[in-house]
């Protein structure tokens, strides 16, 4: 955090947290925080004629940890095209070397997020046993603040407690595990299905019993909502649903969303949702097979729009060659069976699994084109942009470096039509989606809700990230866009958002004219729950180590302090 | 009063057992007793007590003798030599923690070096196979809790990974394998009658160098096609029987070792084994794992993959981007083709492990060894810099053969004045930055642990 | 047509990365400008002029440019890599990556080549009068898109990994090959006029292979289906026709399973 004063002067300010939409004004920063005003000696950043927003917040991205690295390792070809280095944005001024496209190296990850004005990124799935690995990568990633969500929904302890209806024990276990892994919240990936995958099986519907555990995905989801709200964590449960990617999955999706009905958020962090349903694009399909595979974004969003206690992110397909990776082990195996490209799998004892498969989203392949439309439609149907966030489920539907392109499509019907026009089967795609009939063009204010105020609030971080109100972090992004005269050519919006004119984090200038000029002071953000000792959970956990279902020593399981430097710990107190 | 330290990791083989108990002297300078470890592991800990361990760098003199020099002088020499070289090669990391591997990457970038590790002469072919075909694997606990069929292909854990079979693969009682060894069918595929082969229910003694054909035969049978009467010296009936065993397993675990990676066609043997694993997943659950040799030889593959996107053979000489192509950028090839003009051997013994010709080529240029002990490489070096022993007097993260990170601890105090790998490399990096008048890049995340305290007793 | 002649003047201490030695890079440049074109020796930025005496100006375009290297290039990598048109002739040996990723034009190496020549080639012709080492016309590590088009002809022998992950084009080895021919291939044609040690067509999905000599060790996943008369590269013969690799997956086309074909010259 930089001491001293700074003022970003004369820009068009867009700050949904204070309902400011393009008013010309200044943003003052002192000692790393936004303040009302600063003295005349403050360093001046001229933002005249430019758009000024808070630093952006990514609610769901796979940027650090074992499966991300498995992807990097297995794909040397991701770094080159025809033998040429592929990282077009490589820094020239002597900073750490950048590498990779769909799964960038940690250095490139930090630099590229900073160049787009991002300040916080949530690593979306951390296998608890491998948490030290995730933290090692986080501490090698420059600039951005990061948290990581441990996965819970296929964890033997969780399934066992919930089968017996023991919500409090589940909560105590969550508290222990968050502390042991320095994790942020409760991630669910294909509840029950990933556990079934350890025997080569899956749970495609919410009521498929998990082998050996006598519990269903629906019960796991409900139980984890209850445990999450019992603890009052900053973030709601973060759900990757069952039956991902399959034609006709949207009724299952809505059924899972309905589990949230009747629950009310219980926390001190300003969060209102009880369920975050991630990369909804992959869950909003109709059709019985690939021939009639179609978008059901409207049906899904009709439900989301009226159900106020859920939030979603898009998972937009960007039409790139990318790398899919998820703790949804059975899905990756299934995908490999479709495209026959190399397949990596990592089953993790007692806890979870993961798979990695390269994938090419080809705009000329109709199902891929339909997926592209579905992701965008979700946003275009959304009524409350504070509950709908921009992601590409990086790198699953496309690399995060394409966010500016996604925003371009959302802000410009013309840009969408231009892309449709290049598709070989555009007529077929149009028949299977609604995108062609949709005229809505999102505003920069709405984009700011989807990338700043919305995700920050959903993560329970709304008091520090995602806005420019006094007291919040001094994270400011400035873009070369004239709010009063936005370019007719949407390409220019993409270009401007790809490389910020200026990005300030914690009161320090990190990016200038699109280039990284400082490594800043990144933080690791995690949630520490203080609650009365639960002897049963303590005993159960220690038995799993001593009686040998785990293969590591319990003393070596918790992430050591030094691996997560610059910790920003969020304390949660649970009364007895 | 001696102190008993529990949950200690063993810094020897790829099993990376972390249930070792070590009794140390009151002043934490001597290891008195070692419990739970196998003989190799026990010896390794006791060896750390060796009073003749080097405490100062040694530099070769014009008359050929080695003379002790201060660390600062050694650091200066190493920085200058690497900067002056057109293309230095940094090799090794068989016994270094991940902190050291991360630190050495800065030096490599700064000096435009090639960064390689011991995998280049052991499991490098496995990486090539992973590049081409992926890696359907799991953690060792999955094997322990579920595997009812275990295949050892070209590996002999009874010898090379003594506690592997008792902790993970044959004998342990896991959650779904309560009957331990009784519940497991063991197949050994090895041209030799090894101790592991003797334990196996079925031993396929194949002709040396014909693993690829045998894997293909397994796959062909699995798809319901006929095969010749004998493949790789194994009768058709035995192959069919073995395929049936694997296919009917609830969970089939395949471990492969250097027997596969060190015969002709190396990477393709593993590649075919991966294809077989994949095919088996159409019928049941199957997983495959490389029997990595050293306790943290999976580490450089991880650390450098997140830093540069490649696990080994990383050519950083362009400065703008990393390039990797084993066969070209691999240590032995670089040496044989005279493509490097400075050699840094870290925590490994290139002197003993490389064939003689590449060593002769490398010896034409400056040759530096960073290692806690004397070894063949240190004795032919122009400079030998001793460091602490990761897992003995230096803590840190290591990656077990299944890529599970294990946070190793130090059990005794390091020799006074002897730095860890990380401290040494950071100092070399700082010196390089001074010499090139550039700002060091530590990244905020590193600030806190540039010189970590060793935590001997927890 | 304009000819640029490079006369080697100095043997690089390490390897010289001569990625600028292509008609595309030379096009439109004078001899003096060509001598200024970049290359690398280790981390040192070098120029072509540091290792070659350049004479003759290039043509307007790559197609109008012929490059002749009047001497040995044993320690020069990337000759003709990524070229799209024109010609390159080397009167001697060449190191790795000759014609890698090339799209068009013609390369003629009069001596031997090292490994990775014609890697991921898409078009054009690569002719070598001597032997080639390993990985002729293969894919880059991890890429499933190997050689897509063009022709590689090696008049001598080649090592291992010929046409790995090949999708199209033709590779002809006039003498012997070691192991791994067309591994993982999904197309293309490989002709070996001499003998092969083994591992021919392992994990192969689609494509053609012709072996006019002997295969010491056949893959067990290949099955003989018939005997056919065929002409290949000017040789007419009776071939035993095998399909495979039966251990590998195979796509269907019009209801029929498609296999890779191996034509092995029948014993006389
Ligand atoms: S098996 Fe390996 S890691 Fe375990 S004690 Fe023996 S040498 Fe050490
Ligand atoms: Zn995700």
Coordinates of C-alpha atoms in Angstrom, one line a residue, chain C residues 35-245:
Chain C
X35 CA 23.6 -8.9 -43.9
X36 CA 21.9 -6.9 -41.2
X37 CA 19.1 -9.4 -40.6
X38 CA 18.9 -10.7 -37.1
X39 CA 19.8 -14.1 -35.6
X40 CA 20.8 -15.4 -32.2
X41 CA 23.8 -17.2 -30.8
X42 CA 22.7 -18.1 -27.3
X43 CA 21.4 -14.9 -25.8
X44 CA 23.6 -12.7 -28.1
X45 CA 21.8 -10.8 -30.9
X46 CA 23.8 -11.4 -34.0
X47 CA 23.4 -10.6 -37.7
X48 CA 23.6 -12.8 -40.7
X49 CA 26.6 -10.8 -41.8
X50 CA 28.5 -12.0 -38.7
X51 CA 28.6 -15.5 -40.1
X52 CA 28.1 -15.1 -43.9
X53 CA 29.3 -13.0 -46.7
X54 CA 26.2 -11.9 -48.6
X55 CA 26.2 -11.2 -52.3
X56 CA 23.4 -10.5 -54.6
X57 CA 20.1 -8.6 -53.9
X58 CA 16.9 -10.4 -53.3
X59 CA 13.9 -10.3 -55.6
X60 CA 10.8 -8.1 -55.0
X61 CA 8.9 -11.0 -53.4
X62 CA 9.8 -14.3 -51.7
X63 CA 8.7 -16.1 -54.9
X64 CA 11.3 -14.2 -56.9
X65 CA 14.1 -15.0 -54.4
X66 CA 16.5 -17.9 -54.6
X67 CA 18.9 -18.3 -51.7
X68 CA 22.1 -20.3 -52.2
X69 CA 24.3 -21.1 -49.2
X70 CA 27.7 -21.8 -50.7
X71 CA 29.0 -24.0 -47.9
X72 CA 28.3 -25.8 -44.7
X73 CA 25.6 -25.0 -42.2
X74 CA 26.1 -27.8 -39.7
X75 CA 25.7 -25.2 -36.9
X76 CA 22.9 -23.1 -38.3
X77 CA 19.3 -23.8 -37.3
X78 CA 16.0 -22.8 -38.8
X79 CA 17.1 -22.5 -42.5
X80 CA 14.0 -21.9 -44.5
X81 CA 11.7 -22.2 -41.5
X82 CA 8.2 -20.7 -42.1
X83 CA 9.0 -19.8 -45.7
X84 CA 6.1 -19.4 -48.1
X85 CA 7.8 -19.2 -51.5
X86 CA 11.1 -19.0 -53.3
X87 CA 13.9 -21.5 -52.9
X88 CA 16.8 -22.2 -50.5
X89 CA 19.7 -24.4 -51.5
X90 CA 22.4 -25.4 -49.1
X91 CA 25.6 -26.9 -50.5
X92 CA 26.4 -28.8 -47.4
X93 CA 24.8 -29.9 -44.1
X94 CA 22.1 -28.0 -42.1
X95 CA 21.1 -28.2 -38.5
X96 CA 17.7 -28.5 -36.9
X97 CA 14.3 -27.2 -38.0
X98 CA 15.1 -27.0 -41.8
X99 CA 11.8 -26.0 -43.4
X100 CA 9.9 -26.1 -40.1
X101 CA 6.3 -24.7 -40.4
X102 CA 7.0 -24.0 -44.1
X103 CA 4.1 -23.2 -46.3
X104 CA 5.5 -23.1 -49.8
X105 CA 8.6 -22.9 -52.0
X106 CA 11.5 -25.3 -52.2
X107 CA 14.4 -26.3 -50.0
X108 CA 17.3 -28.4 -51.2
X109 CA 19.9 -29.6 -48.7
X110 CA 22.8 -31.2 -50.4
X111 CA 24.3 -32.7 -47.3
X112 CA 22.6 -34.1 -44.1
X113 CA 20.0 -32.5 -41.9
X114 CA 19.7 -32.7 -38.1
X115 CA 16.4 -33.3 -36.3
X116 CA 13.0 -31.6 -36.6
X117 CA 13.2 -30.8 -40.3
X118 CA 9.8 -30.1 -41.8
X119 CA 8.2 -29.9 -38.4
X120 CA 4.5 -29.0 -38.8
X121 CA 5.1 -28.3 -42.5
X122 CA 2.0 -27.1 -44.4
X123 CA 3.2 -27.0 -48.0
X124 CA 6.2 -26.8 -50.4
X125 CA 9.0 -29.2 -51.0
X126 CA 11.9 -30.2 -48.8
X127 CA 14.6 -32.3 -50.5
X128 CA 17.6 -33.7 -48.7
X129 CA 20.4 -35.6 -50.5
X130 CA 21.8 -37.1 -47.4
X131 CA 20.4 -38.4 -44.1
X132 CA 18.1 -36.8 -41.7
X133 CA 18.1 -37.3 -37.9
X134 CA 15.0 -37.7 -35.9
X135 CA 11.5 -36.2 -36.0
X136 CA 11.2 -35.7 -39.8
X137 CA 7.9 -34.0 -40.5
X138 CA 6.6 -34.4 -36.9
X139 CA 4.4 -32.2 -34.7
X140 CA 5.7 -29.8 -32.1
X141 CA 5.6 -31.2 -28.6
X142 CA 2.1 -31.6 -27.4
X143 CA 0.5 -30.4 -30.7
X144 CA -1.9 -32.8 -32.3
X145 CA -1.6 -31.0 -35.6
X146 CA 1.5 -32.4 -37.3
X147 CA 2.5 -32.1 -40.9
X148 CA -0.4 -30.9 -43.0
X149 CA 0.9 -30.8 -46.5
X150 CA 3.9 -30.6 -48.9
X151 CA 6.5 -33.2 -49.6
X152 CA 9.7 -34.2 -47.8
X153 CA 12.1 -36.4 -49.6
X154 CA 15.2 -37.8 -47.8
X155 CA 17.5 -39.6 -50.2
X156 CA 19.3 -41.2 -47.3
X157 CA 18.1 -42.6 -44.0
X158 CA 16.1 -41.1 -41.1
X159 CA 16.0 -41.8 -37.4
X160 CA 13.0 -42.1 -35.2
X161 CA 9.6 -40.3 -35.1
X162 CA 8.8 -39.8 -38.8
X163 CA 5.5 -38.1 -39.4
X164 CA 4.3 -38.2 -35.8
X165 CA 0.7 -36.8 -35.6
X166 CA 0.8 -36.3 -39.4
X167 CA -2.4 -35.0 -41.0
X168 CA -1.5 -34.7 -44.6
X169 CA 1.4 -34.4 -47.1
X170 CA 4.0 -36.9 -48.1
X171 CA 7.3 -38.1 -46.6
X172 CA 9.6 -40.3 -48.6
X173 CA 12.7 -41.9 -47.0
X174 CA 14.6 -43.5 -49.8
X175 CA 16.8 -45.6 -47.5
X176 CA 16.1 -47.0 -43.9
X177 CA 14.3 -45.6 -40.9
X178 CA 14.7 -46.5 -37.3
X179 CA 11.5 -46.7 -35.2
X180 CA 8.2 -44.9 -34.9
X181 CA 6.7 -44.1 -38.3
X182 CA 3.4 -42.2 -38.4
X183 CA 2.7 -42.6 -34.7
X184 CA -0.6 -41.0 -33.8
X185 CA -1.1 -40.0 -37.4
X186 CA -4.5 -39.1 -38.8
X187 CA -3.6 -38.7 -42.4
X188 CA -0.8 -38.2 -44.9
X189 CA 1.5 -40.7 -46.6
X190 CA 4.9 -42.0 -45.5
X191 CA 7.0 -44.1 -47.9
X192 CA 10.1 -45.9 -46.6
X193 CA 12.0 -47.5 -49.4
X194 CA 14.4 -49.4 -47.1
X195 CA 14.0 -51.3 -43.9
X196 CA 12.4 -50.2 -40.6
X197 CA 13.3 -51.6 -37.2
X198 CA 9.7 -51.4 -35.9
X199 CA 6.8 -49.5 -34.4
X200 CA 5.3 -48.7 -37.7
X201 CA 1.9 -47.0 -37.4
X202 CA 1.4 -47.3 -33.6
X203 CA -1.6 -45.5 -32.3
X204 CA -2.4 -44.5 -35.8
X205 CA -5.9 -43.5 -36.7
X206 CA -5.8 -42.8 -40.4
X207 CA -3.4 -42.4 -43.3
X208 CA -1.1 -44.5 -45.5
X209 CA 2.3 -46.1 -45.1
X210 CA 4.4 -47.9 -47.6
X211 CA 7.4 -50.0 -46.7
X212 CA 9.4 -51.4 -49.6
X213 CA 12.0 -53.1 -47.4
X214 CA 11.4 -55.1 -44.2
X215 CA 9.8 -54.4 -40.9
X216 CA 11.7 -56.2 -38.2
X217 CA 9.0 -55.9 -35.5
X218 CA 5.4 -55.5 -36.6
X219 CA 2.9 -53.9 -34.4
X220 CA 0.5 -56.4 -33.0
X221 CA -2.4 -54.1 -33.7
X222 CA -2.1 -54.6 -37.5
X223 CA -4.0 -57.2 -39.4
X224 CA -3.3 -58.4 -42.9
X225 CA -6.5 -58.0 -45.1
X226 CA -5.3 -58.6 -48.6
X227 CA -2.5 -58.5 -51.2
X228 CA -2.6 -55.7 -53.8
X229 CA -0.7 -54.4 -56.8
X230 CA 0.3 -50.8 -56.3
X231 CA 2.6 -48.2 -57.7
X232 CA 4.2 -45.8 -55.3
X233 CA 6.8 -43.2 -56.1
X234 CA 7.8 -44.9 -59.3
X235 CA 8.0 -48.4 -57.9
X236 CA 5.4 -51.0 -59.0
X237 CA 5.1 -54.0 -56.7
X238 CA 2.9 -56.5 -54.9
X239 CA 2.1 -55.4 -51.4
X240 CA 0.6 -57.1 -48.3
X241 CA -2.1 -54.8 -47.2
X242 CA -2.6 -54.4 -43.4
X243 CA -5.1 -52.3 -41.5
X244 CA -4.6 -50.9 -38.0
X245 CA -3.8 -49.8 -35.4

